[in-house]
Amino acid sequence: MHTNVAASPTAVPSLLQEAEILMPYLQEVRRHLHAIPELMYNLPKTGAYVKAELDKLGVPYKYPIAGSGILATIGQGEPKFALRADMDALPIQEEVDVDFKSSHPGKMHACGHDAHMTMLLGAAALLKAREADLGGTVLLLFQPAEEGGAGGKKFVEERALEGVSGIHGIHVIPFLPAGMVASRDGTIMAAADRFFVEVVGRGGHAAIPHLTIDPVVAAAAIVGALQPLVSRETSPTDAAVISVSRFNTGEGASNVIPDSVSMAGTLRALTNTHFEQLRSRITQVITGTAEVHGCKAEVRWSEQAYGATVNAPEMVGLVEGAAKQLVGASRWQRLPEPTMAAEDFSFLADAVPGAFTFLGINNETAGSVHGLHTAQFQMDEAQMPLGAALHASVALNFFAREYSSRPDRNEL
């Protein structure tokens, strides 16, 4: 007779209690990682610490992968299910006065990736205790360079997800109440890219503007000309955002027209097709508007755009089941609409069926009320056991589903 813990209805409810027992460990791990933030693919201290914790848990891993990532495994054989956490921090100077404040000036875990790694290590501990009865393999992806470096794409390119049947990722989010678990079928996050513009004219004295080719006027016209791409070229039932967020004429006196103006901004859309259309039109509008004003414009896009993050309904169903088992239906929410933020989990979810989940951390008592990517961001650490248990529960639910669908299960 074959016993499978994943298929047992009594296995999942105990996960949250087990995870809560791990709270001192989770807090220690998260605070250590918070103090050593590193950027993009340059993660020597972060990677060394995660590897050391995996060693303590007896979890084998491959390193490096995807530049500076870690691919750990629990269990063996088919099917395979993956859990992902991002590792990199942001170039932000932390303003939160805590004992474990960033020790790296100008760098901060302001997006919760320290908590993501911690929750995945917690899930590793829960799953390792059940390894003999998993009925498959769990892959743990500790991924570098989520913040603009497309580390998820490198995992796919290096075939880390070969043979994997599903993947789950969690992101802590301050706009949801602490302890709320939320996701949705289909698109959950937008496609996004960044553009950088240099508008070149001919500067001179502001008292004789007719002898100049004013790049400031041209650049200002460009800002206005971009807006109708959303208001008049995007369906009212669709969604897109074009934001010019940087406008720099350089240093100089107020009575001097500069030779050039630098601009930067972002494009976001909910479908990859619409995103590509707008991307092309932005370049056309910028260069054409500059030319109308006698200037030239050079447009550069970032090295790698992020596609829309699209959840597979069957994977979201696993998350919903896990959330309701762990915390009840009142703390599960199907989001009514996607967010215009972007995530490189999109590369992973394009490769295999995936579910990206938000874990609410809004808690005034914990100071967890500030937005992501801000110098005041704080994590409600009390939610980390739930994140660890949710990861583990989704994986176990996946194996239980696969086991129950096997035609030969009654013969085992």
XYZ file of C-alpha atoms in Angstrom:
412
model
C 0.000 0.000 0.000
C 1.289 3.446 -0.914
C 0.677 6.287 1.505
C 0.825 9.828 0.211
C 0.819 12.654 2.768
C -0.082 15.121 0.045
C -3.315 13.268 -0.565
C -4.243 13.150 3.093
C -6.864 15.720 4.183
C -5.204 15.946 7.607
C -1.785 16.936 6.280
C -2.428 20.506 5.141
C -4.194 22.096 8.160
C -1.195 21.403 10.416
C 1.163 23.315 8.138
C 0.354 26.774 9.480
C 0.833 25.636 13.076
C 4.167 24.088 12.133
C 5.176 27.260 10.317
C 4.258 29.398 13.318
C 6.594 27.293 15.450
C 9.323 28.300 12.984
C 8.700 32.010 13.606
C 11.919 32.659 15.616
C 13.916 31.042 12.811
C 12.060 32.975 10.109
C 12.580 36.265 11.899
C 16.294 35.587 12.329
C 16.701 34.716 8.656
C 14.723 37.669 7.379
C 16.548 40.191 9.548
C 19.936 38.850 8.526
C 19.005 39.084 4.847
C 17.523 42.538 5.343
C 20.839 43.814 6.686
C 22.836 42.658 3.642
C 20.871 43.888 0.596
C 22.557 43.374 -2.762
C 21.567 44.351 -6.280
C 20.684 42.503 -9.470
C 23.092 39.598 -10.099
C 25.758 40.720 -7.631
C 24.572 38.676 -4.630
C 27.626 37.090 -2.941
C 26.540 37.548 0.680
C 22.870 36.813 0.011
C 23.649 33.690 -1.975
C 26.146 32.419 0.608
C 23.629 32.827 3.414
C 20.797 31.078 1.536
C 23.100 28.205 0.613
C 24.195 27.860 4.241
C 20.571 27.630 5.372
C 19.805 25.023 2.721
C 22.816 23.048 3.922
C 21.440 23.122 7.477
C 18.102 21.829 6.201
C 19.788 19.061 4.234
C 18.371 20.376 0.954
C 20.652 19.864 -2.078
C 21.021 22.613 -4.649
C 22.666 23.692 -7.865
C 24.715 26.903 -7.835
C 25.203 29.113 -9.692
C 22.300 29.118 -12.091
C 20.862 32.109 -13.933
C 23.962 34.097 -13.026
C 23.839 34.007 -9.243
C 20.663 32.044 -8.562
C 20.142 28.845 -6.604
C 18.049 25.847 -7.662
C 17.274 23.527 -4.732
C 15.351 20.263 -4.833
C 13.231 18.296 -2.355
C 11.874 14.872 -3.221
C 12.471 12.936 -6.402
C 10.878 11.819 -9.624
C 7.818 13.064 -11.448
C 5.773 15.189 -11.308
C 7.747 18.356 -10.609
C 6.427 21.551 -9.068
C 8.380 24.793 -8.546
C 8.297 27.513 -5.892
C 10.049 30.820 -6.512
C 11.505 33.651 -4.425
C 13.421 36.672 -5.714
C 16.691 37.697 -4.035
C 17.764 41.178 -5.128
C 17.269 44.507 -3.369
C 16.858 48.077 -4.628
C 19.198 51.095 -4.897
C 17.384 52.966 -2.107
C 18.786 54.473 1.088
C 16.809 52.987 3.971
C 15.113 55.455 6.316
C 13.646 52.917 8.758
C 15.466 52.963 12.099
C 15.647 49.299 13.116
C 18.399 47.189 14.668
C 18.757 45.176 11.478
C 18.853 48.199 9.151
C 20.717 47.836 5.870
C 24.475 47.754 6.395
C 25.045 48.536 2.710
C 24.660 52.294 2.060
C 22.293 53.108 -0.780
C 20.826 49.608 -0.892
C 17.641 48.339 0.737
C 15.230 45.426 0.663
C 12.370 47.809 -0.068
C 10.303 45.299 -2.021
C 10.104 42.446 0.474
C 12.465 40.070 -1.309
C 14.167 39.340 2.015
C 10.805 38.058 3.271
C 10.257 36.109 0.044
C 13.525 34.221 0.499
C 12.700 33.634 4.155
C 9.258 32.235 3.393
C 10.695 29.906 0.770
C 13.285 28.624 3.264
C 10.425 28.093 5.709
C 8.542 26.153 3.053
C 11.688 24.121 2.442
C 11.737 23.100 6.107
C 8.057 22.074 5.991
C 8.444 20.112 2.782
C 11.715 18.480 3.807
C 9.894 16.947 6.770
C 7.461 15.370 4.279
C 10.015 14.469 1.619
C 9.575 10.703 1.812
C 5.872 10.993 0.976
C 5.792 13.880 -1.500
C 5.194 11.736 -4.549
C 7.309 14.009 -6.753
C 9.905 16.770 -6.744
C 9.679 20.331 -5.476
C 12.096 22.781 -7.075
C 13.001 25.883 -5.058
C 14.051 28.795 -7.265
C 16.021 31.511 -5.493
C 16.136 33.997 -8.332
C 18.424 37.001 -8.857
C 17.699 40.237 -10.696
C 13.948 40.556 -10.546
C 14.294 44.330 -10.351
C 14.969 44.976 -14.016
C 17.500 42.252 -14.781
C 15.096 39.532 -15.973
C 16.600 36.814 -13.798
C 13.479 34.736 -14.314
C 14.143 34.648 -18.043
C 17.623 33.259 -17.408
C 16.153 30.444 -15.316
C 13.976 29.524 -18.295
C 16.834 29.841 -20.794
C 19.002 27.536 -18.681
C 16.178 24.955 -18.708
C 15.663 24.988 -14.960
C 11.946 24.407 -15.502
C 12.320 21.463 -17.836
C 9.747 18.828 -16.892
C 8.053 21.146 -14.386
C 4.240 21.073 -14.442
C 3.504 24.209 -12.406
C 5.034 27.074 -10.465
C 3.960 29.343 -7.598
C 5.292 32.710 -6.476
C 4.363 35.010 -3.591
C 4.777 38.764 -3.264
C 4.071 40.640 -0.039
C 1.862 43.636 -0.675
C 0.987 46.617 1.548
C -2.321 47.449 -0.162
C -4.020 44.340 1.271
C -4.834 43.778 4.965
C -2.316 41.669 6.843
C -3.005 37.968 6.429
C -5.112 38.318 3.279
C -4.225 35.996 0.389
C -5.222 37.184 -3.071
C -4.810 36.205 -6.700
C -6.826 35.989 -9.906
C -7.146 33.952 -13.087
C -5.521 35.363 -16.213
C -3.552 38.587 -16.258
C -2.580 39.744 -12.766
C 0.250 42.156 -13.614
C 1.057 44.298 -16.630
C 3.732 44.175 -19.298
C 6.247 46.983 -18.805
C 9.324 48.645 -20.220
C 11.300 51.824 -19.673
C 12.291 54.388 -22.307
C 15.144 56.892 -22.257
C 15.159 59.909 -24.563
C 17.722 62.506 -25.588
C 16.217 65.494 -27.411
C 18.985 67.420 -29.196
C 18.635 70.988 -30.473
C 20.866 74.059 -30.401
C 21.135 76.087 -27.242
C 21.712 79.768 -26.704
C 20.668 82.830 -24.737
C 17.046 82.865 -23.607
C 16.772 86.526 -24.670
C 17.224 85.552 -28.328
C 15.317 82.244 -28.616
C 14.820 82.674 -32.372
C 18.507 81.948 -32.843
C 18.222 78.625 -31.018
C 16.532 75.306 -31.741
C 14.936 74.897 -28.356
C 14.968 71.278 -27.121
C 12.977 72.242 -24.008
C 9.950 73.223 -26.083
C 10.330 70.070 -28.158
C 10.626 67.869 -25.083
C 7.606 69.507 -23.460
C 5.615 68.905 -26.642
C 6.653 65.257 -26.576
C 5.235 64.826 -23.068
C 1.873 66.128 -24.245
C 1.949 64.202 -27.518
C 2.396 60.871 -25.729
C -0.810 61.145 -23.726
C -3.268 60.575 -26.619
C -1.674 57.154 -27.152
C -3.656 56.132 -24.087
C -6.637 58.488 -24.294
C -7.244 58.101 -28.052
C -5.407 54.993 -29.268
C -6.236 52.651 -26.394
C -9.716 51.181 -26.062
C -11.622 52.515 -23.039
C -12.181 48.887 -22.038
C -8.444 48.176 -22.106
C -5.736 49.667 -19.896
C -2.339 51.218 -20.478
C -0.071 53.721 -18.752
C 2.542 56.000 -20.272
C 4.387 58.090 -17.698
C 7.239 60.499 -18.339
C 8.867 60.526 -14.937
C 12.185 62.284 -15.605
C 12.786 65.604 -17.412
C 16.296 67.016 -17.129
C 17.744 70.094 -18.845
C 21.030 69.794 -16.966
C 22.843 72.361 -14.914
C 23.076 75.971 -16.022
C 21.777 79.477 -15.636
C 18.052 80.146 -15.925
C 18.635 82.421 -18.926
C 20.404 79.762 -20.991
C 18.570 77.403 -23.318
C 20.403 74.043 -23.263
C 21.606 72.064 -26.251
C 19.727 68.975 -25.161
C 17.109 67.602 -22.786
C 17.074 64.118 -21.233
C 13.796 62.354 -20.478
C 12.802 58.955 -19.150
C 9.565 57.155 -18.543
C 7.676 53.903 -18.509
C 5.096 52.071 -20.608
C 2.674 49.525 -19.171
C -0.156 47.554 -20.758
C -2.240 44.513 -19.856
C -1.714 42.535 -23.068
C 1.575 41.833 -24.794
C 0.090 42.662 -28.199
C -1.119 46.103 -27.125
C 2.153 46.661 -25.298
C 4.179 46.068 -28.474
C 1.903 48.352 -30.487
C 2.319 51.178 -27.981
C 6.045 50.606 -27.749
C 6.358 51.196 -31.494
C 4.060 54.229 -31.423
C 5.963 55.857 -28.554
C 9.158 55.788 -30.588
C 7.317 57.235 -33.610
C 5.686 60.018 -31.604
C 8.911 61.035 -29.849
C 11.045 61.186 -32.990
C 8.285 62.792 -35.069
C 7.437 65.485 -32.517
C 11.105 66.365 -32.072
C 11.472 66.707 -35.836
C 8.464 69.029 -36.048
C 10.311 71.342 -33.648
C 13.554 71.169 -35.579
C 15.250 68.810 -33.114
C 16.412 65.240 -33.201
C 15.453 62.627 -30.638
C 17.202 59.403 -29.770
C 15.003 56.796 -28.073
C 16.463 53.882 -26.128
C 14.499 51.127 -24.419
C 15.731 48.937 -21.574
C 17.572 45.739 -22.470
C 14.643 43.507 -21.551
C 10.936 44.301 -21.430
C 8.741 42.366 -18.989
C 5.668 40.684 -20.438
C 2.295 40.526 -18.725
C 2.110 38.073 -15.820
C -0.686 35.638 -16.689
C -1.956 33.115 -14.131
C -3.212 29.684 -15.145
C -6.722 29.110 -13.689
C -5.887 25.588 -12.515
C -2.891 26.904 -10.572
C -4.962 29.690 -8.991
C -7.406 26.974 -7.944
C -4.601 25.288 -6.011
C -3.797 28.570 -4.267
C -7.440 29.162 -3.399
C -7.740 25.688 -1.917
C -4.567 26.126 0.106
C -5.572 29.560 1.397
C -9.000 28.384 2.501
C -7.496 25.366 4.242
C -4.934 27.486 6.061
C -6.825 30.663 7.013
C -10.422 30.219 5.876
C -12.506 31.648 3.053
C -12.745 35.113 4.656
C -9.032 35.673 4.125
C -8.974 34.606 0.490
C -9.756 37.092 -2.271
C -10.016 36.796 -6.026
C -8.788 40.159 -7.238
C -11.364 41.965 -9.410
C -8.723 43.509 -11.656
C -5.007 43.308 -12.396
C -2.382 45.769 -11.222
C -0.320 47.865 -13.626
C 2.890 46.934 -11.820
C 5.113 44.365 -13.547
C 6.989 41.233 -12.487
C 9.534 38.978 -14.114
C 7.586 36.002 -12.782
C 5.966 36.550 -16.188
C 8.840 34.664 -17.850
C 8.328 31.693 -15.540
C 4.548 31.671 -15.987
C 5.004 31.805 -19.762
C 7.167 28.683 -19.580
C 4.916 26.565 -17.334
C 1.428 27.039 -15.819
C 1.845 29.412 -12.906
C 0.099 31.289 -10.131
C 1.392 34.542 -8.686
C -0.079 35.345 -5.284
C -0.235 38.490 -3.164
C 0.143 38.190 0.619
C -1.287 41.181 2.468
C 0.957 42.873 5.050
C -0.858 46.136 5.783
C -0.552 46.510 9.561
C -0.256 49.870 11.327
C 1.053 48.290 14.536
C 3.963 46.752 12.629
C 4.550 49.963 10.689
C 3.799 48.059 7.499
C 1.800 50.770 5.771
C 4.286 52.273 3.310
C 4.441 51.296 -0.330
C 6.910 49.026 -2.051
C 10.025 50.710 -3.447
C 9.987 53.385 -0.755
C 12.659 54.180 1.837
C 10.043 53.722 4.594
C 8.874 50.227 3.589
C 8.518 47.778 6.473
C 7.535 44.117 6.572
C 4.887 42.703 8.884
C 6.990 39.729 9.934
C 4.011 38.031 11.566
C 2.788 37.058 8.075
C 5.901 35.058 7.181
C 4.657 31.757 8.657
C 1.547 32.059 6.490
C 3.681 32.654 3.408
C 5.841 29.618 4.178
C 2.803 27.426 4.826
C 1.056 28.707 1.697
C 4.034 27.796 -0.507
C 4.200 24.321 1.014
C 0.436 23.820 0.898
C 0.194 24.763 -2.788
C 2.925 22.243 -3.602
C 1.228 19.529 -1.541
C -2.139 20.287 -3.126
C -0.504 19.959 -6.530
C 0.879 16.514 -5.730
C -2.439 15.467 -4.208
C -4.235 16.503 -7.400
C -1.723 14.689 -9.582
C -1.925 11.577 -7.415
C -5.718 11.495 -7.473
C -5.772 11.840 -11.268
C -3.452 8.895 -11.912
C -5.305 5.996 -13.562
C -3.193 3.422 -11.677
C -3.565 4.937 -8.196
C -5.773 2.125 -6.923
C -3.082 -0.382 -7.785
C -0.411 1.265 -5.592
